[in-house]
Amino acid sequence: ENEGVVHLYTSTPLADRCAALSALVGAEAVLLAAQSGGDPFDEACSRPWLDLQARFDSPIPLACCAVTVELRGEADVGHALASADADALLGAMILLGAIDAPAPVLPPARCQATLLADVEVLAAPISGILVLHYAPGDRIAAGDLVAEVIDPASGAVAALKARHRGLLFAQESARFVAAGRSVAKIAGNEAGRTGPLLGA
């Protein structure tokens, strides 16, 4: 997906430490997993400490606050956005103690953290033209028609409906997709996926 709202990925034990960052960058989804699969960079930094805690059955402190910040979509580029995002990231580092400077005022959080396992992934069952019915940031209800994929040769239409309610936080920008391609992701509290949770 390459259209989206600001969202974060981090390890479940780091949720509280990432709360200030989430508020400062205006994250609309914070997705938590102890182990997401796919070996993302943030887990490569934080996972060894969790493994050491488990191995030695000891509350070894986490040595970093590793988080992936997804700053919207590929087309969301501009000086005002970049300046605001830079201020937010610097503010978070101040609050984490990495920079000695006056602390920023925290805005209200825009979301509560949810499990990455509860993200509903809508994938194209056929190849064809993608028609999207919602925009990133929209609230989705169970049963909503989120997208359609139209086979231009046969005229067949595959409807992609949400099984659960949640926030549409990312979607595909291409308007022709191959079968199996993830076209939309919804952050909620019900999906309960298992196995590798990234790149689905």
XYZ file of N, CA and C in Angstrom:
600
model
N 0.840 -1.179 0.000
C 0.000 0.000 0.000
C 0.880 1.235 0.000
N 0.497 2.240 -0.752
C 1.293 3.458 -0.766
C 0.435 4.710 -0.671
N -0.782 4.565 -0.160
C -1.596 5.690 0.280
C -1.976 5.390 1.718
N -1.931 6.374 2.583
C -2.287 6.072 3.963
C -2.282 7.284 4.863
N -2.709 7.050 6.091
C -2.603 8.044 7.152
C -1.362 7.710 7.976
N -0.966 8.625 8.842
C 0.181 8.358 9.710
C -0.152 7.179 10.618
N 0.723 6.181 10.623
C 0.534 5.044 11.519
C 1.892 4.514 11.960
N 1.880 3.841 13.105
C 3.103 3.333 13.718
C 3.030 1.829 13.875
N 4.194 1.187 13.780
C 4.354 -0.222 14.133
C 5.391 -0.292 15.249
N 5.082 -1.019 16.311
C 6.069 -1.202 17.367
C 5.769 -2.473 18.141
N 6.692 -2.839 19.005
C 6.532 -4.035 19.827
C 5.546 -3.755 20.960
N 4.756 -4.738 21.307
C 3.744 -4.572 22.354
C 4.321 -4.006 23.652
N 5.471 -4.493 24.140
C 6.007 -3.934 25.390
C 6.430 -2.465 25.294
N 6.534 -1.928 24.078
C 6.949 -0.537 23.905
C 5.773 0.415 23.718
N 4.559 -0.089 23.842
C 3.378 0.733 23.558
C 3.359 2.011 24.381
N 3.609 1.903 25.674
C 3.557 3.091 26.534
C 4.656 4.090 26.182
N 5.842 3.587 25.868
C 6.958 4.485 25.539
C 6.739 5.196 24.208
N 5.920 4.620 23.346
C 5.662 5.225 22.039
C 4.427 6.124 22.036
N 3.744 6.226 23.168
C 2.497 6.994 23.221
C 2.727 8.469 22.895
N 3.807 9.050 23.416
C 4.081 10.464 23.137
C 4.378 10.682 21.659
N 5.179 9.795 21.066
C 5.466 9.889 19.636
C 4.178 9.808 18.835
N 3.314 8.878 19.189
C 2.039 8.717 18.493
C 1.234 10.008 18.520
N 1.153 10.628 19.691
C 0.389 11.871 19.814
C 1.033 12.999 19.015
N 2.353 13.117 19.093
C 3.044 14.224 18.428
C 2.957 14.143 16.908
N 3.064 12.942 16.343
C 3.001 12.825 14.877
C 1.566 12.737 14.375
N 0.600 12.674 15.298
C -0.802 12.581 14.885
C -1.162 11.234 14.311
N -0.587 10.171 14.853
C -0.867 8.825 14.339
C -2.347 8.489 14.490
N -2.904 7.915 13.441
C -4.301 7.493 13.469
C -4.434 5.997 13.710
N -3.308 5.300 13.704
C -3.283 3.878 14.065
C -1.907 3.570 14.642
N -1.897 2.816 15.735
C -0.663 2.300 16.331
C -0.842 0.795 16.432
N 0.008 0.058 15.743
C -0.166 -1.382 15.579
C 0.918 -2.128 16.345
N 0.487 -3.003 17.243
C 1.389 -3.675 18.177
C 1.509 -5.163 17.880
N 2.721 -5.676 18.004
C 2.954 -7.120 17.903
C 4.237 -7.447 18.648
N 4.230 -8.539 19.391
C 5.460 -8.992 20.037
C 6.422 -9.530 18.990
N 5.859 -10.207 17.989
C 6.668 -10.719 16.875
C 5.770 -10.770 15.650
N 6.060 -9.913 14.673
C 5.162 -9.766 13.531
C 5.506 -10.688 12.371
N 6.714 -11.232 12.360
C 7.163 -11.998 11.202
C 7.713 -11.038 10.162
N 8.588 -11.526 9.303
C 9.157 -10.667 8.274
C 10.373 -9.885 8.718
N 10.744 -9.977 10.008
C 11.954 -9.336 10.530
C 12.078 -7.857 10.164
N 11.091 -7.027 10.538
C 11.200 -5.595 10.255
C 12.314 -4.956 11.076
N 12.763 -3.790 10.641
C 13.909 -3.140 11.267
C 13.660 -2.827 12.736
N 12.450 -2.341 13.070
C 12.219 -1.979 14.474
C 12.327 -3.204 15.376
N 11.850 -4.364 14.912
C 11.971 -5.577 15.723
C 13.418 -6.057 15.798
N 14.190 -5.818 14.748
C 15.605 -6.199 14.794
C 16.326 -5.450 15.909
N 15.843 -4.248 16.229
C 16.461 -3.458 17.304
C 15.927 -3.832 18.680
N 14.637 -4.105 18.789
C 14.033 -4.337 20.111
C 13.937 -5.809 20.495
N 13.842 -6.672 19.514
C 13.602 -8.090 19.796
C 14.698 -8.749 20.645
N 15.987 -8.462 20.431
C 17.009 -9.130 21.254
C 16.791 -8.939 22.752
N 16.314 -7.770 23.158
C 16.101 -7.505 24.582
C 14.930 -8.317 25.109
N 13.908 -8.482 24.295
C 12.770 -9.315 24.698
C 13.194 -10.773 24.792
N 14.034 -11.207 23.849
C 14.530 -12.585 23.892
C 15.397 -12.818 25.131
N 16.206 -11.820 25.493
C 17.035 -11.944 26.697
C 16.170 -12.010 27.955
N 15.116 -11.213 27.996
C 14.194 -11.270 29.136
C 13.624 -12.671 29.289
N 13.197 -13.250 28.162
C 12.606 -14.589 28.201
C 13.652 -15.647 28.544
N 14.840 -15.528 27.965
C 15.883 -16.533 28.173
C 16.328 -16.602 29.625
N 16.475 -15.442 30.268
C 16.988 -15.409 31.634
C 15.899 -15.159 32.671
N 14.648 -15.114 32.210
C 13.517 -14.881 33.111
C 13.814 -13.711 34.043
N 14.191 -12.597 33.420
C 14.616 -11.421 34.175
C 14.068 -10.161 33.502
N 13.688 -9.157 34.289
C 13.162 -7.910 33.706
C 14.276 -7.010 33.170
N 15.057 -7.539 32.250
C 16.139 -6.760 31.639
C 15.509 -5.572 30.912
N 15.953 -4.346 31.206
C 15.316 -3.188 30.560
C 15.581 -3.162 29.057
N 14.585 -2.714 28.320
C 14.747 -2.565 26.879
C 15.710 -1.414 26.615
N 16.663 -1.635 25.731
C 17.725 -0.652 25.512
C 17.361 0.406 24.485
N 16.196 0.281 23.867
C 15.819 1.272 22.861
C 14.301 1.352 22.763
N 13.860 2.387 22.089
C 12.432 2.532 21.784
C 12.307 2.447 20.270
N 12.223 1.230 19.757
C 12.227 1.003 18.313
C 10.798 1.039 17.778
N 10.597 1.860 16.769
C 9.255 2.025 16.197
C 9.399 2.392 14.726
N 8.507 1.882 13.909
C 8.441 2.283 12.504
C 7.335 3.312 12.362
N 7.679 4.470 11.815
C 6.710 5.547 11.596
C 6.405 5.616 10.104
N 5.170 5.356 9.742
C 4.730 5.466 8.346
C 4.079 6.835 8.181
N 4.762 7.730 7.469
C 4.289 9.107 7.318
C 3.409 9.246 6.076
N 2.200 8.731 6.192
C 1.182 8.871 5.144
C 1.569 8.096 3.884
N 1.286 8.680 2.702
C 1.520 7.973 1.449
C 2.630 8.591 0.626
N 2.936 7.956 -0.490
C 4.038 8.402 -1.345
C 3.828 9.806 -1.894
N 2.586 10.204 -2.124
C 2.311 11.514 -2.716
C 2.215 12.626 -1.681
N 2.272 12.274 -0.405
C 2.125 13.278 0.655
C 3.481 13.893 0.975
N 3.914 14.785 0.099
C 5.229 15.409 0.216
C 5.059 16.922 0.145
N 5.694 17.624 1.062
C 5.624 19.086 1.044
C 6.406 19.660 2.202
N 6.771 20.931 2.090
C 7.577 21.573 3.129
C 6.845 21.640 4.461
N 5.563 21.973 4.437
C 4.812 22.111 5.688
C 4.718 20.778 6.417
N 4.419 19.712 5.673
C 4.353 18.382 6.286
C 5.711 17.978 6.843
N 6.757 18.181 6.054
C 8.098 17.779 6.486
C 8.516 18.534 7.745
N 8.210 19.823 7.801
C 8.573 20.621 8.970
C 7.819 20.162 10.210
N 6.515 19.928 10.060
C 5.710 19.468 11.199
C 6.163 18.090 11.669
N 6.459 17.204 10.717
C 6.912 15.860 11.087
C 8.263 15.913 11.799
N 9.169 16.765 11.311
C 10.481 16.895 11.951
C 10.331 17.412 13.378
N 9.474 18.414 13.570
C 9.242 18.934 14.921
C 8.683 17.848 15.834
N 7.768 17.040 15.297
C 7.165 15.969 16.099
C 8.201 14.925 16.499
N 9.052 14.534 15.559
C 10.076 13.531 15.860
C 11.099 14.066 16.865
N 11.492 15.310 16.708
C 12.416 15.907 17.680
C 11.764 15.999 19.057
N 10.488 16.364 19.088
C 9.769 16.425 20.357
C 9.716 15.082 21.048
N 9.497 14.035 20.275
C 9.461 12.690 20.859
C 10.819 12.310 21.431
N 11.893 12.659 20.724
C 13.230 12.341 21.230
C 13.550 13.122 22.505
N 13.038 14.342 22.601
C 13.209 15.117 23.839
C 12.506 14.409 24.990
N 11.271 13.982 24.764
C 10.502 13.325 25.817
C 11.088 11.969 26.205
N 11.791 11.322 25.274
C 12.449 10.047 25.580
C 13.806 10.251 26.253
N 14.250 11.496 26.348
C 15.515 11.780 27.010
C 16.733 11.730 26.114
N 16.524 11.616 24.798
C 17.656 11.546 23.876
C 18.213 12.924 23.547
N 17.402 13.965 23.727
C 17.821 15.342 23.452
C 17.488 16.189 24.673
N 18.432 17.004 25.094
C 18.223 17.898 26.236
C 17.706 19.239 25.716
N 16.399 19.419 25.802
C 15.756 20.644 25.323
C 14.394 20.750 26.002
N 13.769 21.925 25.950
C 12.440 22.061 26.563
C 11.442 21.079 25.952
N 10.668 20.455 26.809
C 9.709 19.443 26.351
C 8.536 20.098 25.629
N 8.074 19.479 24.555
C 6.906 20.014 23.852
C 5.621 19.709 24.618
N 4.588 20.451 24.291
C 3.262 20.174 24.844
C 2.649 19.044 24.024
N 2.168 18.017 24.713
C 1.583 16.875 24.007
C 0.157 17.180 23.574
N -0.154 16.997 22.302
C -1.548 17.101 21.874
C -2.301 15.842 22.289
N -3.622 15.871 22.247
C -4.375 14.647 22.554
C -4.052 13.550 21.536
N -4.014 12.323 22.006
C -3.800 11.189 21.097
C -4.996 11.052 20.158
N -4.736 10.669 18.921
C -5.805 10.519 17.933
C -6.322 9.093 17.847
N -5.658 8.173 18.563
C -6.094 6.776 18.501
C -5.606 6.033 19.725
N -6.135 4.845 19.912
C -5.614 3.906 20.891
C -4.889 2.804 20.133
N -3.836 2.292 20.732
C -3.082 1.216 20.084
C -3.945 -0.035 19.966
N -3.772 -0.746 18.855
C -4.470 -2.012 18.625
C -3.456 -3.050 18.154
N -3.867 -4.287 18.130
C -2.963 -5.367 17.742
C -2.810 -5.443 16.226
N -1.582 -5.645 15.785
C -1.330 -5.865 14.366
C -2.090 -7.093 13.878
N -2.259 -8.067 14.751
C -3.006 -9.273 14.377
C -4.462 -8.972 14.054
N -4.968 -7.836 14.538
C -6.363 -7.481 14.296
C -6.551 -6.587 13.079
N -5.495 -6.395 12.292
C -5.628 -5.662 11.035
C -6.277 -6.586 10.006
N -7.349 -6.099 9.400
C -7.989 -6.863 8.319
C -7.361 -6.443 6.997
N -6.850 -7.413 6.267
C -6.203 -7.159 4.985
C -7.145 -7.601 3.869
N -7.488 -6.672 2.991
C -8.329 -6.999 1.843
C -7.429 -7.160 0.624
N -7.475 -8.327 0.013
C -6.617 -8.628 -1.135
C -7.467 -8.881 -2.371
N -6.919 -8.535 -3.518
C -7.630 -8.722 -4.784
C -7.731 -10.208 -5.116
N -8.942 -10.748 -5.285
C -9.070 -12.160 -5.642
C -8.818 -12.430 -7.124
N -8.904 -11.370 -7.937
C -8.639 -11.484 -9.372
C -7.777 -10.295 -9.786
N -7.185 -10.386 -10.969
C -6.468 -9.238 -11.522
C -7.457 -8.318 -12.219
N -7.198 -7.018 -12.147
C -8.090 -6.101 -12.838
C -7.965 -4.673 -12.357
N -8.949 -3.880 -12.729
C -8.993 -2.462 -12.391
C -9.526 -2.311 -10.972
N -8.799 -1.563 -10.158
C -9.173 -1.368 -8.763
C -10.009 -0.104 -8.619
N -11.189 -0.271 -8.032
C -12.071 0.861 -7.729
C -12.207 0.929 -6.211
N -11.738 2.031 -5.637
C -11.768 2.207 -4.185
C -12.950 3.085 -3.798
N -13.632 2.713 -2.719
C -14.833 3.447 -2.304
C -14.610 4.320 -1.077
N -13.458 4.215 -0.460
C -13.161 5.005 0.736
C -11.757 5.572 0.618
N -11.439 6.476 1.519
C -10.106 7.084 1.563
C -9.436 6.736 2.882
N -8.108 6.723 2.911
C -7.424 6.491 4.178
C -7.901 7.483 5.244
N -8.150 6.949 6.431
C -8.685 7.755 7.519
C -10.172 7.578 7.721
N -10.851 6.957 6.746
C -12.293 6.722 6.877
C -12.565 5.574 7.837
N -13.669 5.690 8.559
C -14.146 4.612 9.426
C -14.994 3.665 8.585
N -14.733 2.379 8.764
C -15.394 1.339 7.986
C -16.261 0.506 8.919
N -17.448 0.157 8.458
C -18.334 -0.725 9.218
C -18.273 -2.128 8.628
N -18.576 -3.116 9.443
C -18.633 -4.493 8.943
C -19.648 -4.568 7.810
N -19.253 -5.179 6.713
C -20.133 -5.313 5.563
C -19.987 -4.223 4.525
N -19.251 -3.158 4.834
C -19.064 -2.077 3.862
C -18.291 -2.570 2.644
N -18.723 -2.103 1.468
C -18.001 -2.383 0.231
C -16.818 -1.421 0.157
N -15.630 -1.935 0.397
C -14.430 -1.099 0.462
C -13.837 -0.888 -0.928
N -13.878 -1.921 -1.758
C -13.265 -1.826 -3.081
C -13.872 -2.873 -4.004
N -13.666 -2.650 -5.292
C -14.030 -3.641 -6.310
C -12.838 -3.822 -7.239
N -12.694 -5.027 -7.755
C -11.702 -5.297 -8.789
C -12.464 -5.795 -10.011
N -12.272 -5.103 -11.132
C -13.026 -5.394 -12.348
C -12.084 -5.977 -13.391
N -12.408 -7.172 -13.860
C -11.641 -7.805 -14.938
C -12.036 -7.123 -16.245
N -11.125 -6.389 -16.898
C -11.514 -5.650 -18.101
C -11.833 -6.543 -19.295
N -11.373 -7.777 -19.265
C -11.637 -8.679 -20.383
C -13.005 -9.335 -20.265
N -13.310 -9.855 -19.079
C -14.569 -10.591 -18.902
C -15.690 -9.735 -18.329
N -15.321 -8.630 -17.695
C -16.333 -7.817 -17.025
C -16.673 -8.305 -15.630
N -16.043 -9.387 -15.199
C -16.305 -9.910 -13.853
C -15.909 -8.870 -12.807
N -16.726 -8.775 -11.763
C -16.481 -7.817 -10.689
C -16.332 -8.572 -9.374
N -15.213 -8.372 -8.706
C -14.988 -8.969 -7.388
C -15.173 -7.882 -6.338
N -16.121 -8.093 -5.442
C -16.408 -7.125 -4.385
C -15.585 -7.454 -3.148
N -14.943 -6.449 -2.590
C -14.155 -6.617 -1.373
C -14.871 -5.891 -0.239
N -15.484 -6.662 0.651
C -16.240 -6.098 1.767
C -15.501 -6.334 3.078
N -15.623 -5.371 3.969
C -14.995 -5.496 5.285
C -15.763 -6.507 6.124
N -15.037 -7.376 6.796
C -15.672 -8.323 7.713
C -15.840 -7.713 9.098
N -15.007 -6.707 9.401
C -15.021 -6.099 10.731
C -14.983 -4.581 10.601
N -15.407 -3.906 11.644
C -15.336 -2.442 11.640
C -13.928 -1.996 12.033
N -13.560 -0.808 11.607
C -12.253 -0.276 11.961
C -11.900 0.941 11.131
N -10.631 1.311 11.171
C -10.123 2.474 10.450
C -9.343 2.019 9.225
N -9.737 2.514 8.055
C -8.957 2.261 6.842
C -7.698 3.124 6.924
N -6.541 2.488 7.164
C -5.330 3.281 7.370
C -4.354 3.229 6.202
N -4.536 2.294 5.277
C -3.630 2.216 4.128
C -4.340 1.537 2.974
N -3.997 1.975 1.760
C -4.564 1.331 0.577
C -3.615 1.485 -0.605
N -3.873 0.696 -1.621
C -3.060 0.668 -2.832
C -3.362 1.903 -3.686
N -2.316 2.494 -4.259
C -2.535 3.647 -5.135
C -2.660 3.242 -6.598
N -2.098 2.098 -6.980
C -2.213 1.642 -8.366
C -3.669 1.313 -8.661
N -4.089 1.545 -9.876
C -5.479 1.265 -10.218
C -5.631 0.032 -11.106
N -4.531 -0.676 -11.298
C -4.606 -2.017 -11.880
C -3.780 -2.913 -10.977
N -4.391 -3.977 -10.480
C -3.720 -4.828 -9.496
C -3.756 -6.284 -9.941
N -2.764 -7.029 -9.503
C -2.702 -8.460 -9.776
C -3.445 -9.223 -8.690
N -3.924 -10.397 -9.045
C -4.596 -11.254 -8.068
C -3.664 -11.515 -6.895
N -4.215 -11.425 -5.691
C -3.435 -11.645 -4.488
C -2.848 -10.387 -3.888
N -2.892 -9.287 -4.620
C -2.318 -8.032 -4.129
C -3.160 -7.461 -2.990
N -2.505 -7.058 -1.918
C -3.196 -6.365 -0.829
C -3.608 -4.989 -1.324
N -4.888 -4.651 -1.173
C -5.367 -3.363 -1.678
C -5.839 -2.428 -0.574
N -6.134 -2.944 0.618
C -6.580 -2.083 1.711
C -6.334 -2.775 3.040
N -6.043 -1.962 4.061
C -5.837 -2.494 5.410
C -6.673 -1.688 6.395
N -7.353 -2.417 7.279
C -8.265 -1.813 8.246
C -7.806 -2.195 9.646
N -7.541 -1.187 10.472
C -7.150 -1.423 11.865
C -8.408 -1.524 12.714
N -8.544 -2.654 13.398
C -9.717 -2.849 14.244
C -9.369 -3.658 15.473
N -10.361 -4.357 15.984
C -10.166 -5.150 17.205
C -10.662 -6.581 17.064
N -10.874 -7.056 15.826
C -11.558 -8.333 15.689
C -10.912 -9.340 14.755
N -10.040 -8.935 13.867
C -9.611 -9.839 12.796
C -8.897 -11.081 13.314
N -7.989 -10.926 14.285
C -7.331 -12.065 14.908
C -6.534 -12.937 13.965
N -5.701 -12.325 13.103
C -4.884 -13.115 12.179
C -3.771 -13.833 12.932
N -3.256 -14.882 12.323
C -2.115 -15.615 12.863
C -1.055 -15.741 11.774
N 0.132 -16.216 12.161
C 1.216 -16.360 11.198
C 1.877 -15.023 10.925
N 2.642 -14.918 9.823
C 3.305 -13.653 9.494
C 2.276 -12.538 9.315
N 2.501 -11.402 9.973
C 1.508 -10.333 9.988
C 1.853 -9.168 9.073
N 3.060 -9.152 8.515
C 3.465 -8.070 7.623
C 3.469 -8.552 6.183
N 3.228 -7.629 5.271
C 3.321 -7.940 3.856
C 2.201 -8.789 3.317
N 1.145 -8.972 4.127
C 0.023 -9.791 3.657
C -0.811 -9.022 2.665
